[in-house]
Short mmCIF file of C-alpha atoms in Angstrom, two decimals:
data_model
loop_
_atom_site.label_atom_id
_atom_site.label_comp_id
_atom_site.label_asym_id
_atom_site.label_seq_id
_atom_site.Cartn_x
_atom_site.Cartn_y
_atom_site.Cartn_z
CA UNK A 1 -0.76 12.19 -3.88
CA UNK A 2 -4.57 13.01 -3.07
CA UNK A 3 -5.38 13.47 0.98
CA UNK A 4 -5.64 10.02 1.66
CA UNK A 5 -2.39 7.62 1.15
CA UNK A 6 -0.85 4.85 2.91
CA UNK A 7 2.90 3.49 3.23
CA UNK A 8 3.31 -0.28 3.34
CA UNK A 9 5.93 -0.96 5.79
CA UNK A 10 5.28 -4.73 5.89
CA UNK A 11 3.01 -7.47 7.40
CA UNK A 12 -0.05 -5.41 8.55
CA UNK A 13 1.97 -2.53 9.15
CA UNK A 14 1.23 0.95 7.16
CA UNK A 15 1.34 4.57 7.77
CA UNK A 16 -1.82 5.90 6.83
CA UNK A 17 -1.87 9.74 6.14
CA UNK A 18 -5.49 11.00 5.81
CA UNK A 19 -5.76 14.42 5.78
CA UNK A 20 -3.76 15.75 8.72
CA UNK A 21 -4.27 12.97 10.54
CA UNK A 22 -1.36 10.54 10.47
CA UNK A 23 -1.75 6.45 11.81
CA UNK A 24 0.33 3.51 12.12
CA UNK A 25 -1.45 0.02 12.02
CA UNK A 26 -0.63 -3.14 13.48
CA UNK A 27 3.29 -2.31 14.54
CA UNK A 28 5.34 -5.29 13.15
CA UNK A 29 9.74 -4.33 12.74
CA UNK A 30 11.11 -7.46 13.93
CA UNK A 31 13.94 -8.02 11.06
CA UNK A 32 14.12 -11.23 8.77
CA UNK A 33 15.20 -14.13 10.59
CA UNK A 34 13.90 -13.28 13.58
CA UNK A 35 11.12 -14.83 15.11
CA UNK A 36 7.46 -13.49 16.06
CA UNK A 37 5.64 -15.25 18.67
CA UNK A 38 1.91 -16.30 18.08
CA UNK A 39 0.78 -17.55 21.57
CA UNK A 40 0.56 -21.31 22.83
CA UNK A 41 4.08 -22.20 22.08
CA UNK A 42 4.53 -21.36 18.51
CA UNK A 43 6.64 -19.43 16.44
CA UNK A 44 7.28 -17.73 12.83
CA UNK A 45 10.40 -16.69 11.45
CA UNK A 46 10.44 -13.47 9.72
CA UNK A 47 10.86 -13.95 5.70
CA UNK A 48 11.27 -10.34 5.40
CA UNK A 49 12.52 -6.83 6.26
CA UNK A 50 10.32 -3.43 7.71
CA UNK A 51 10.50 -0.68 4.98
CA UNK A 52 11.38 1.77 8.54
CA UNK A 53 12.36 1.57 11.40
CA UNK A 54 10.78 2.91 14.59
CA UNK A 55 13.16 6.04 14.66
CA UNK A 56 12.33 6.76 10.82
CA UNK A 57 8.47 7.36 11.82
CA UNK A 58 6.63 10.08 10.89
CA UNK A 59 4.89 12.04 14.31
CA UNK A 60 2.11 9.96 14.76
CA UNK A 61 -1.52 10.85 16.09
CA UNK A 62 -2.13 7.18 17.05
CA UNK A 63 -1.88 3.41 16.53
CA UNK A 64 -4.72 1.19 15.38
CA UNK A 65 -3.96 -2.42 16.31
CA UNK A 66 -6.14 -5.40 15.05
CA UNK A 67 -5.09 -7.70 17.85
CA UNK A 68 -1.94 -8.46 19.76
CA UNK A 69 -0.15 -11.22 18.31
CA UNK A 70 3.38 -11.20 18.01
CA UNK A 71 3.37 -10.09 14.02
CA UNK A 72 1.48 -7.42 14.68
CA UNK A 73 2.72 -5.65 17.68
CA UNK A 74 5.93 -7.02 18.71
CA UNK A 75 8.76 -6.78 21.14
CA UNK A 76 10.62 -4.33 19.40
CA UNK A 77 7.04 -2.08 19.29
CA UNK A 78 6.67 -2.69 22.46
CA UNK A 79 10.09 -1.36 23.35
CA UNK A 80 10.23 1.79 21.47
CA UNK A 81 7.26 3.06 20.75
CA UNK A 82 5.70 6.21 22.97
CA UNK A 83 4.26 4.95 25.99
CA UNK A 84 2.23 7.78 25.59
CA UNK A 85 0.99 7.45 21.99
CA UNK A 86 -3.17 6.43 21.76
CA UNK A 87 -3.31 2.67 20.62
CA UNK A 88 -7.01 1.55 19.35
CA UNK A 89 -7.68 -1.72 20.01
CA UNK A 90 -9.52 -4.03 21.51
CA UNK A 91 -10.75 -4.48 25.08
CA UNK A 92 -8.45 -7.51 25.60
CA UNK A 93 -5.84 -5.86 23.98
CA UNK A 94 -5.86 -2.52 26.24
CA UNK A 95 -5.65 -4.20 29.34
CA UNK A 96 -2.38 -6.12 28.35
CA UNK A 97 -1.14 -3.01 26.67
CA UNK A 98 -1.65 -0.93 30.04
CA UNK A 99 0.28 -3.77 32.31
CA UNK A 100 2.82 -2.69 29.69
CA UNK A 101 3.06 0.96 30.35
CA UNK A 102 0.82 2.22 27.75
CA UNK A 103 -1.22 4.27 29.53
CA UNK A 104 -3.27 5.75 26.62
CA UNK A 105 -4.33 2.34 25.27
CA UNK A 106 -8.24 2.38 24.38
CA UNK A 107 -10.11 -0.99 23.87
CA UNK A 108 -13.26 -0.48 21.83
CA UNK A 109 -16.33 -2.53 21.98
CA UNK A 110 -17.42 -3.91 18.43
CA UNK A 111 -19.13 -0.52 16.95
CA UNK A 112 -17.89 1.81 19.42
CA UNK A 113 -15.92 4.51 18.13
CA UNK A 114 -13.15 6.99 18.90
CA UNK A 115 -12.78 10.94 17.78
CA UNK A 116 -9.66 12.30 16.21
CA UNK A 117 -9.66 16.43 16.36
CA UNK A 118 -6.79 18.49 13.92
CA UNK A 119 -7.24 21.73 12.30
CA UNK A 120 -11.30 21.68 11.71
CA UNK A 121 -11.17 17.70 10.87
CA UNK A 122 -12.35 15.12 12.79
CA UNK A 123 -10.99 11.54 12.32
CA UNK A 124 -13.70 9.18 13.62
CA UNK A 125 -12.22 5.18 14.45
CA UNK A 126 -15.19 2.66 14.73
CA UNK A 127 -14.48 -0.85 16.01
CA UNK A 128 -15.62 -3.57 13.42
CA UNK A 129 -16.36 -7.25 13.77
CA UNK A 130 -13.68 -9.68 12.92
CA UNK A 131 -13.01 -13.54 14.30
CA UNK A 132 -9.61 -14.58 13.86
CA UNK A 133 -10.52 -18.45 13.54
CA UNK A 134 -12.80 -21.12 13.12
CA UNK A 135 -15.28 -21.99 15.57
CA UNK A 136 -14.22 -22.58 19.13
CA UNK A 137 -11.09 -22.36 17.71
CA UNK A 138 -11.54 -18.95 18.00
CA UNK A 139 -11.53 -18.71 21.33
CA UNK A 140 -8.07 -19.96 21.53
CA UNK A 141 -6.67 -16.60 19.52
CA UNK A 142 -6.48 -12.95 20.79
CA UNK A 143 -9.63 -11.49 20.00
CA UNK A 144 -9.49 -9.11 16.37
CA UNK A 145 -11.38 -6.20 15.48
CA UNK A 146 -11.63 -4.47 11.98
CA UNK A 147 -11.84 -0.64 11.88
CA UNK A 148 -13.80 2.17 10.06
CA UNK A 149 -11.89 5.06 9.91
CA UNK A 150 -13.99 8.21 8.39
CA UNK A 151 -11.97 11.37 7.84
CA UNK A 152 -14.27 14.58 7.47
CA UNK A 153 -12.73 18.42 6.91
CA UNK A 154 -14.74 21.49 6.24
CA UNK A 155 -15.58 22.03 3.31
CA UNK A 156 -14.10 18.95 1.80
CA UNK A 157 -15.71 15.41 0.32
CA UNK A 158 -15.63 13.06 3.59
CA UNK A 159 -13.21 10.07 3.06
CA UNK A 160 -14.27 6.18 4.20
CA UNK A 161 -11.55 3.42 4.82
CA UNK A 162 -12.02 0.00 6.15
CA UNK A 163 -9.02 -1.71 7.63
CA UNK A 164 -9.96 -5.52 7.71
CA UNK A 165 -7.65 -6.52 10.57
CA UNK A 166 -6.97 -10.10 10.76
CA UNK A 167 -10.21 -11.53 10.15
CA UNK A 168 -12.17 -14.90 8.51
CA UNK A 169 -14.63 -14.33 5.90
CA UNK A 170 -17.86 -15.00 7.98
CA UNK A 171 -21.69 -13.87 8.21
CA UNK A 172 -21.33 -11.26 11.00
CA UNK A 173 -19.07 -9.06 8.19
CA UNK A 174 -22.55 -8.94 6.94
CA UNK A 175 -23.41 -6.48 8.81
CA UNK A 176 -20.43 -3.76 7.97
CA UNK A 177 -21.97 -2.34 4.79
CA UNK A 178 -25.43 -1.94 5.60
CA UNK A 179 -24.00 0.20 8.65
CA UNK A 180 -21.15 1.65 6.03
CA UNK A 181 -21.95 2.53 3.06
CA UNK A 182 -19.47 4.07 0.27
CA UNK A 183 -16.26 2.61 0.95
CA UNK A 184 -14.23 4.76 -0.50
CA UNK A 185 -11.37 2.41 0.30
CA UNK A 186 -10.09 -1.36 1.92
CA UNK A 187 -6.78 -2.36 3.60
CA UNK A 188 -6.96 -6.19 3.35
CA UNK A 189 -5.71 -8.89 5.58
CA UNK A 190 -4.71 -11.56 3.76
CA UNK A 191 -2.05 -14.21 3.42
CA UNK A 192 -4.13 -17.54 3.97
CA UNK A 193 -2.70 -18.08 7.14
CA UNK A 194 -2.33 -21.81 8.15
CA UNK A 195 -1.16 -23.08 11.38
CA UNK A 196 -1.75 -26.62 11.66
CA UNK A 197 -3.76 -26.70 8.34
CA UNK A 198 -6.60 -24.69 10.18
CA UNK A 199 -6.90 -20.99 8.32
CA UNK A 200 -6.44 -18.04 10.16
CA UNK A 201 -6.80 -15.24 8.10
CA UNK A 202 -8.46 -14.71 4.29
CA UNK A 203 -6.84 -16.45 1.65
CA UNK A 204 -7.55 -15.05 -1.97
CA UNK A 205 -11.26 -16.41 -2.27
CA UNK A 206 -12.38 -15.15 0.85
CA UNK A 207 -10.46 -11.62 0.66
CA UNK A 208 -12.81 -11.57 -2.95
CA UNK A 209 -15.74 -12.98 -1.72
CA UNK A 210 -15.26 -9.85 1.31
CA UNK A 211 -14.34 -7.23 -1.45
CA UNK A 212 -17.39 -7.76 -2.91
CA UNK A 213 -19.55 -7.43 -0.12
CA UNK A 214 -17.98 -4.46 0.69
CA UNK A 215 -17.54 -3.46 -2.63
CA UNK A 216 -15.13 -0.11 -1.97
CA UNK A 217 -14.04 2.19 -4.45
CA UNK A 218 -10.27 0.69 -3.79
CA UNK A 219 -8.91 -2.82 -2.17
CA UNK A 220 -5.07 -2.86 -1.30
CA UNK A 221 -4.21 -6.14 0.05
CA UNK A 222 -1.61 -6.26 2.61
CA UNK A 223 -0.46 -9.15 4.95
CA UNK A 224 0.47 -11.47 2.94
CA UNK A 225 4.47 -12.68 1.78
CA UNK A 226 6.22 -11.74 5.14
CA UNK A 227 6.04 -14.87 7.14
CA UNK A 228 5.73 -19.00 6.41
CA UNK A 229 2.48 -19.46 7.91
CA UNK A 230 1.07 -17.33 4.89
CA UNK A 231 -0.08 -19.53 2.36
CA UNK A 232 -1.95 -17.54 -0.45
CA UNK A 233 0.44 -15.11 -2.28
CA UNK A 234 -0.90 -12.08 -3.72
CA UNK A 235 -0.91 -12.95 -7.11
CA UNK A 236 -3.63 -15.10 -6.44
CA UNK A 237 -6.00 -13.08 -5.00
CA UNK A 238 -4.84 -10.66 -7.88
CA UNK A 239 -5.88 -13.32 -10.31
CA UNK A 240 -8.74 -14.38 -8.47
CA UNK A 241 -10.01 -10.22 -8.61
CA UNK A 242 -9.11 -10.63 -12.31
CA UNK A 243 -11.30 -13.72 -12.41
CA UNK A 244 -14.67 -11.64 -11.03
CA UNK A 245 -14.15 -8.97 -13.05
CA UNK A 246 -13.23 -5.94 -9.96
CA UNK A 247 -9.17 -5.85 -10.84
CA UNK A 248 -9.23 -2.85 -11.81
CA UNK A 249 -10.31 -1.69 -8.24
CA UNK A 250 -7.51 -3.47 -7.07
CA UNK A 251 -4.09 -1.42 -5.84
CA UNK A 252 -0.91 -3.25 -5.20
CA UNK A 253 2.10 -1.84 -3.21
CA UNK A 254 5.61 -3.05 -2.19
CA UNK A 255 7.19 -2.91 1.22
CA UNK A 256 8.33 1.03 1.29
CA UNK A 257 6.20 2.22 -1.61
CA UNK A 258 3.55 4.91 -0.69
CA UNK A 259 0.31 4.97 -2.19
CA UNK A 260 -2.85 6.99 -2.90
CA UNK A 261 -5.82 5.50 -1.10
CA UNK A 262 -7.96 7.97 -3.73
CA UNK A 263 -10.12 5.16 -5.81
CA UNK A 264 -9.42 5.30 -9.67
CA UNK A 265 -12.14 7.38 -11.56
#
């Protein structure tokens, strides 16, 4: 594997290795059958189960967590993960996560950013635009924020990866590659989430129509199978990447596999 790599453990959550750095996104090991709560009275039942477990984790230097809904940092994260471990979230997010005992919770502001320091390298986390739903729908869901996360070592090519959190395709994404150029890689959101018949997150046409906006080196679409509100299985955005002609920038992986973020030549 090249320096950059990421372990799908299920829903949104990976473990991203990136030089020495090592991050866990969007904390989701409730089992199959049990049920993850998504705010105003409603539930999903888990289709599937984690790749790990919480005690099988690799030392971690911190958490990056899209938003706080109940498939993407649940009860059993909130249970037994390090009270001390950084989470990067958002604002909203940081002051629940404190009331919770998570002291070293940080909520950043859309473009703020947050330094990583190991051995010479510095891991930089920027906070991206993202809007969970539809117009004032919106305002009914936990607010969601993308992140940039740019790896640079001495001496060594620097490394780009955009982690779309659970985000719409909309016009303030827009903005993202004209501040980011080079993309080396994408971790997409997707699954066509419907509650209600209102989408919540990209199905496949709006995860393409964002890959090629961003246009990074690599996509590897995530979030997608594990519970019944997701609606658009992967093949189809695979088919739909087939259909615009970028497929071969397109990197599946299944629940325990580890992959290299690298993109392919």
């Amino acid at each position: 594997m090249g320096p950059a790599e990421a372990t799908f453990v299920g829903t949104a959550t990976t473990i991203l290795r990136l030089g020495g750095f090592t991050l866990l996104t969007d904390p989701n090991f409730l089992h199959r059958g049990q049920r993850a709560y998504l705010g105003h009275g409603l539930w999903s039942r888990r289709r599937t189960d984690p790749a790990l477990t919480i005690g099988e984790l690799p030392d971690l230097d911190a958490v990056l967590l899209s938003h706080l809904h109940g498939d993407h940092f649940d009860r059993v994260a909130r249970r037994g993960l390090d009270r001390e471990l950084p989470i990067v979230t958002t604002p909203a997010a940081q002051r629940r996560l404190r009331r919770w005992g998570f002291r070293a919770a940080q909520g950043l502001p859309t473009w703020q950013s947050r330094e990583l320091h190991r051995d010479g390298g510095t891991l930089r986390l920027t906070a991206l635009p993202g809007q969970h739903g539809p117009g004032v729908l919106d305002r009914l869901l936990p607010d969601v924020m993308g992140t940039m996360v740019d790896l640079q070592r001495p001496g060594q090519p620097a490394f780009r990866l955009y982690v779309t959190g659970d985000t719409l395709f909309r016009p303030q994404l827009a903005e993202i590659p004209e501040r980011f150029p080079d993309v080396d890689a994408m971790l997409i959101h997707l699954g066509g989430t419907r509650i209600a018949g209102v989408l919540l997150t990209m199905d496949a046409r709006q995860g393409a129509d964002l890959a090629e906006l961003i246009r990074p080196g690599l996509t590897v679409p995530i979030h997608y199978d594990d519970y019944p509100v997701f609606r658009s299985p992967l093949r189809h955005f695979v088919d739909e990447a087939r259909r615009r002609g970028f497929v071969s920038a397109v990197r599946t992986v299944a629940r325990g596999q580890t992959v290299s973020l690298t993109p392919p030549a």
